[in-house]
Short mmCIF file of C-alpha atoms in Angstrom, two decimals:
data_model
loop_
_atom_site.label_atom_id
_atom_site.label_comp_id
_atom_site.label_asym_id
_atom_site.label_seq_id
_atom_site.Cartn_x
_atom_site.Cartn_y
_atom_site.Cartn_z
CA MET A 217 128.34 -84.29 19.24
CA SER A 218 129.53 -83.86 15.66
CA ILE A 219 129.23 -86.75 13.21
CA LEU A 220 132.99 -86.55 12.55
CA ALA A 221 133.82 -87.02 16.25
CA LEU A 222 131.40 -89.93 16.47
CA LEU A 223 132.93 -91.61 13.41
CA LEU A 224 136.44 -91.13 14.83
CA LEU A 225 135.44 -92.75 18.14
CA LEU A 226 133.61 -95.67 16.52
CA THR A 227 136.56 -96.32 14.19
CA ALA A 228 138.89 -96.20 17.19
CA ALA A 229 136.64 -98.71 19.00
CA ILE A 230 136.88 -101.08 16.01
CA LEU A 231 140.69 -100.81 16.00
CA HIS A 232 140.79 -101.29 19.79
CA THR A 233 138.77 -104.49 19.40
CA THR A 234 141.07 -105.62 16.58
CA TRP A 235 144.30 -105.39 18.58
CA ASN A 236 142.61 -107.11 21.50
CA LEU A 237 141.68 -109.97 19.16
CA LEU A 238 145.30 -110.16 17.98
CA LEU A 239 146.41 -110.66 21.61
CA LYS A 240 143.52 -112.98 22.49
CA ASN A 241 145.47 -116.21 22.05
CA SER A 242 148.51 -115.08 24.05
CA ASP A 243 149.45 -117.37 26.93
CA ASP A 244 149.83 -114.34 29.19
CA LYS A 245 147.76 -111.44 27.90
CA TYR A 246 149.34 -109.00 30.33
CA ILE A 247 152.85 -109.69 29.00
CA ALA A 248 151.55 -109.44 25.44
CA ILE A 249 150.04 -106.05 26.28
CA TRP A 250 153.39 -104.98 27.69
CA TRP A 251 155.04 -105.80 24.37
CA MET A 252 152.31 -103.84 22.60
CA VAL A 253 153.12 -100.83 24.80
CA PHE A 254 156.89 -101.27 24.32
CA ASN A 255 156.66 -101.76 20.55
CA GLY A 256 154.33 -98.79 20.33
CA GLY A 257 157.01 -96.77 22.13
CA VAL A 258 159.70 -97.77 19.64
CA ILE A 259 157.44 -97.02 16.66
CA SER A 260 156.49 -93.65 18.19
CA LEU A 261 160.15 -92.75 18.73
CA ILE A 262 160.85 -93.33 15.05
CA ALA A 263 157.75 -91.34 14.05
CA LEU A 264 158.81 -88.38 16.21
CA PHE A 265 161.84 -87.86 13.96
CA PHE A 266 159.37 -86.93 11.22
CA THR A 267 156.76 -85.02 13.25
CA GLY A 268 159.02 -83.24 15.70
CA LEU A 269 158.46 -82.92 19.45
CA PRO A 270 155.33 -81.34 20.94
CA PRO A 271 155.47 -77.68 22.02
CA ARG A 272 156.81 -76.69 25.44
CA GLU A 273 153.34 -76.17 26.96
CA ALA A 274 152.52 -79.85 26.34
CA TRP A 275 155.23 -81.30 28.57
CA THR A 276 153.50 -80.79 31.91
CA PHE A 277 150.50 -82.72 30.56
CA ILE A 278 152.82 -85.41 29.19
CA PHE A 279 154.66 -85.83 32.49
CA PHE A 280 151.52 -86.39 34.55
CA SER A 281 149.80 -88.49 31.89
CA VAL A 282 152.76 -90.88 31.69
CA LEU A 283 152.90 -91.20 35.49
CA VAL A 284 149.17 -91.96 35.78
CA GLU A 285 149.24 -94.43 32.89
CA ALA A 286 152.22 -96.20 34.49
CA ALA A 287 150.28 -96.41 37.76
CA TYR A 288 147.31 -97.80 35.82
CA PHE A 289 149.42 -100.46 34.11
CA ILE A 290 151.19 -101.55 37.30
CA THR A 291 147.95 -101.63 39.32
CA LEU A 292 146.35 -103.70 36.60
CA SER A 293 149.13 -106.27 36.89
CA TYR A 294 148.59 -106.76 40.60
CA ALA A 295 144.81 -106.61 40.25
CA TYR A 296 144.67 -109.53 37.84
CA GLN A 297 146.10 -111.75 40.58
CA ASP A 298 142.70 -111.38 42.24
CA ASN A 299 140.12 -113.61 40.57
CA ASP A 300 137.33 -111.28 41.60
CA PHE A 301 138.96 -108.41 39.75
CA SER A 302 138.97 -110.24 36.43
CA LEU A 303 135.20 -110.48 36.80
CA VAL A 304 134.56 -106.85 37.67
CA TYR A 305 137.11 -105.18 35.36
CA PRO A 306 134.39 -104.39 32.79
CA ILE A 307 132.63 -102.54 35.60
CA ALA A 308 135.76 -100.39 35.88
CA ARG A 309 135.40 -99.50 32.22
CA GLY A 310 131.81 -98.49 32.96
CA ALA A 311 132.68 -96.41 36.01
CA ALA A 312 135.47 -94.50 34.24
CA PRO A 313 133.12 -92.40 32.05
CA ALA A 314 131.16 -91.37 35.14
CA PHE A 315 134.34 -90.07 36.81
CA LEU A 316 135.43 -88.46 33.54
CA ALA A 317 132.15 -86.59 33.16
CA ALA A 318 132.63 -85.14 36.64
CA TRP A 319 136.23 -84.03 35.93
CA SER A 320 135.18 -82.55 32.57
CA VAL A 321 132.53 -80.39 34.20
CA ILE A 322 134.72 -79.38 37.16
CA PHE A 323 138.06 -78.77 35.45
CA LEU A 324 137.21 -78.17 31.78
CA HIS A 325 133.93 -76.34 32.50
CA GLU A 326 131.96 -78.42 30.01
CA THR A 327 128.20 -78.02 29.98
CA LEU A 328 126.08 -81.12 29.45
CA THR A 329 122.71 -80.92 27.74
CA GLY A 330 119.72 -82.73 29.20
CA GLY A 331 119.57 -85.25 26.35
CA GLY A 332 123.33 -85.68 26.33
CA LEU A 333 123.35 -86.31 30.07
CA ILE A 334 120.67 -89.00 29.71
CA GLY A 335 122.67 -90.59 26.89
CA LEU A 336 125.85 -90.51 28.98
CA PHE A 337 123.99 -92.11 31.89
CA MET A 338 122.64 -94.86 29.61
CA ILE A 339 126.14 -95.63 28.28
CA VAL A 340 127.49 -95.98 31.83
CA ILE A 341 124.54 -98.17 32.87
CA GLY A 342 124.96 -100.37 29.78
CA LEU A 343 128.67 -100.84 30.49
CA VAL A 344 127.96 -101.77 34.10
CA VAL A 345 125.28 -104.26 32.94
CA ILE A 346 127.82 -105.93 30.66
CA GLY A 347 130.29 -105.98 33.55
CA PHE A 348 127.79 -107.67 35.84
CA SER A 349 127.10 -110.28 33.15
CA ASN A 350 130.56 -111.69 33.94
CA LEU A 351 129.51 -112.18 37.54
CA LEU A 352 126.32 -113.90 36.50
CA GLU A 353 128.16 -116.25 34.13
CA ALA A 354 130.71 -117.07 36.85
CA LYS A 355 127.82 -117.74 39.26
CA THR A 356 129.70 -115.94 42.00
CA ALA A 357 127.75 -116.03 45.22
CA LYS A 358 129.93 -113.53 47.02
CA LEU A 359 132.07 -110.75 45.64
CA HIS A 360 134.98 -109.58 47.78
CA ILE A 361 134.95 -105.85 48.37
CA ARG A 362 138.67 -105.71 47.54
CA GLY A 363 138.09 -106.73 43.92
CA LEU A 364 135.40 -104.11 43.48
CA ALA A 365 137.48 -101.43 45.24
CA VAL A 366 140.46 -102.06 42.94
CA ALA A 367 138.16 -101.87 39.90
CA VAL A 368 136.87 -98.48 41.04
CA PHE A 369 140.44 -97.27 41.66
CA ILE A 370 141.44 -98.32 38.15
CA ALA A 371 138.38 -96.51 36.78
CA LEU A 372 139.64 -93.43 38.61
CA LEU A 373 143.09 -93.76 37.01
CA ILE A 374 141.54 -94.17 33.55
CA SER A 375 139.46 -91.04 34.04
CA ILE A 376 142.45 -89.02 35.29
CA TYR A 377 144.80 -89.75 32.39
CA THR A 378 141.91 -89.27 29.97
CA VAL A 379 141.06 -85.82 31.29
CA ILE A 380 144.77 -84.88 31.20
CA ASP A 381 145.08 -85.96 27.57
CA GLY A 382 141.73 -84.44 26.65
CA ALA A 383 142.73 -81.08 28.10
CA ALA A 384 146.14 -81.26 26.39
CA VAL A 385 144.98 -81.96 22.85
CA LYS A 386 142.55 -79.05 22.98
CA GLN A 387 145.65 -76.84 23.31
CA VAL A 388 148.43 -78.62 21.40
CA PRO A 389 148.66 -80.75 18.21
CA PRO A 390 147.50 -84.33 18.96
CA VAL A 391 150.01 -86.24 16.79
CA PRO A 392 153.33 -85.29 18.47
CA TYR A 393 151.60 -85.30 21.86
CA VAL A 394 150.30 -88.87 21.48
CA LEU A 395 153.56 -90.13 19.96
CA THR A 396 155.51 -88.69 22.90
CA ILE A 397 153.12 -90.30 25.40
CA PHE A 398 153.57 -93.70 23.72
CA CYS A 399 157.34 -93.17 23.50
CA LEU A 400 157.73 -92.40 27.22
CA ALA A 401 155.03 -94.64 28.72
CA PRO A 402 157.14 -97.86 28.78
CA ILE A 403 160.07 -96.23 30.62
CA PRO A 404 158.68 -96.12 34.19
CA MET A 405 157.26 -99.63 33.71
CA ILE A 406 160.51 -101.33 32.65
CA PRO A 407 161.98 -101.90 36.17
CA PHE A 408 158.64 -103.21 37.41
CA ILE A 409 157.99 -105.53 34.47
CA PHE A 410 161.49 -107.08 34.51
CA LYS A 411 161.46 -107.55 38.28
CA LYS A 412 158.02 -109.16 38.21
CA TYR A 413 158.43 -111.47 35.21
CA GLY A 414 162.12 -111.75 34.27
CA TRP A 415 163.53 -111.82 30.75
CA ASP A 416 163.02 -115.56 30.20
CA ARG A 417 159.28 -115.21 30.65
CA LEU A 418 159.01 -111.89 28.83
CA LYS A 419 160.63 -113.21 25.66
CA GLN A 420 158.22 -116.16 25.31
CA PRO A 421 155.58 -114.25 23.27
CA TRP A 422 158.28 -113.41 20.70
CA GLN A 423 159.05 -117.09 20.34
CA THR A 424 155.41 -117.97 19.63
CA GLN A 425 154.06 -114.83 17.92
CA GLY A 426 157.18 -113.18 16.47
CA LEU A 427 156.79 -109.97 14.49
CA SER A 428 152.99 -110.23 14.70
CA LEU A 429 153.40 -108.49 18.08
CA LEU A 430 154.25 -105.31 16.17
CA TRP A 431 150.73 -104.94 14.77
CA PRO A 432 149.00 -104.35 18.14
CA GLY A 433 151.51 -101.53 18.77
CA VAL A 434 150.66 -99.87 15.44
CA LEU A 435 146.93 -100.27 16.04
CA GLY A 436 147.26 -98.99 19.62
CA ILE A 437 148.89 -95.76 18.44
CA THR A 438 146.38 -95.29 15.61
CA THR A 439 143.47 -95.93 17.98
CA TYR A 440 144.56 -93.31 20.47
CA LEU A 441 145.32 -90.77 17.75
CA LEU A 442 141.75 -91.10 16.48
CA VAL A 443 140.43 -90.77 20.04
CA THR A 444 142.45 -87.62 20.73
CA PHE A 445 141.29 -86.03 17.47
CA ALA A 446 137.74 -86.63 18.72
CA TYR A 447 138.67 -85.13 22.11
CA ARG A 448 139.89 -82.04 20.26
CA ILE A 449 136.58 -81.31 18.53
CA ALA A 450 133.96 -82.73 20.90
CA PRO A 451 133.15 -82.55 24.63
CA LEU A 452 135.44 -84.90 26.55
CA SER A 453 132.63 -86.12 28.82
CA TYR A 454 130.70 -87.51 25.85
CA SER A 455 133.75 -88.71 23.91
CA GLY A 456 135.16 -90.68 26.82
CA ALA A 457 131.86 -92.52 27.21
CA VAL A 458 131.32 -93.26 23.52
CA ARG A 459 134.82 -94.74 23.09
CA GLU A 460 133.90 -97.44 25.62
CA VAL A 461 131.65 -98.98 22.95
CA SER A 462 134.76 -101.10 22.32
CA VAL A 463 133.61 -103.20 25.30
CA VAL A 464 130.49 -104.12 23.34
CA MET A 465 132.43 -104.74 20.13
CA GLY A 466 134.85 -106.95 22.05
CA ALA A 467 131.96 -109.02 23.42
CA PHE A 468 130.49 -109.46 19.93
CA ALA A 469 133.92 -110.29 18.48
CA GLY A 470 134.51 -112.92 21.17
CA TRP A 471 131.12 -114.44 20.39
CA HIS A 472 131.67 -114.42 16.61
CA PHE A 473 135.31 -115.50 16.39
CA PHE A 474 135.88 -117.56 19.54
CA GLY A 475 132.46 -118.97 20.32
CA GLU A 476 132.21 -117.14 23.64
CA LYS A 477 128.77 -116.76 25.18
CA MET A 478 127.04 -113.48 24.40
CA GLY A 479 124.09 -113.98 26.73
CA SER A 480 120.87 -112.04 27.05
CA VAL A 481 122.31 -109.74 29.75
CA ARG A 482 125.12 -108.56 27.45
CA LEU A 483 122.64 -108.01 24.63
CA ILE A 484 120.54 -105.84 26.93
CA GLY A 485 123.67 -103.90 27.96
CA ALA A 486 124.67 -103.46 24.30
CA PHE A 487 121.18 -102.15 23.42
CA ILE A 488 121.31 -99.63 26.29
CA ILE A 489 124.78 -98.44 25.20
CA PHE A 490 123.82 -97.93 21.57
CA ALA A 491 120.65 -96.10 22.60
CA GLY A 492 122.83 -93.86 24.81
CA ILE A 493 125.25 -93.20 21.93
CA LEU A 494 122.30 -92.23 19.71
CA LEU A 495 121.11 -89.73 22.32
CA VAL A 496 124.62 -88.28 22.68
CA ALA A 497 124.95 -88.00 18.90
CA ILE A 498 121.64 -86.14 18.60
CA PHE A 499 121.58 -84.01 21.74
CA GLY A 500 125.19 -83.97 22.99
#
């Protein structure tokens, strides 16, 4: 993997961690994330007046990407009602790169080197280790299969919209493509979000956080633009795994800024991930 692609992905991971920290104190993080998505859509619509729309060949990718991302967002809302799922969600982030590597080889005909494959495997293992640290901290004696099954399904959705976007930006300019995705993504979610929460509950974050909710939207767009530029110049299988280093950065940020427990298991997971990234950078 090129140094430029690696720098783009690591910068994107830092920005991803930053907007998560901005939403950390929200009473309902899911609603705050919805506003991030909605505000990102408004900002993207304005930006499209300056960049222009993506070319015609991009619209099939856009249509399916928006549908899958809407399914991801809606599934995530229902999944968080299951306490088990909140524990295993980091495992979903770890499983997604494994699915993505498979789709990249099958549909994009990518070829993985031996060293790159070992690095990719280490990243996935490290992410799963960090995910299981949540279970250890919660001291859960029994994990319901439903929570794990939903996590795997969400990993599948993540991998599908990632491979769609990765394939698209190798053919069309990333900037108008990403802006259009962000512009359209809130539309299929609006009926669901208003039916589930109602306006009175949705407007509460604006009353407590005000215009500060705009910053996560800006950072979300910037993050994904950096990621798609990396997708354009590097193998998607490696890029999709490296971007998940944001899970590690989020754990460190929670420990540093909010006094959350880091724990020896998470440190082991972080070490495995960074070793995997090093292998991908050298051999991928």
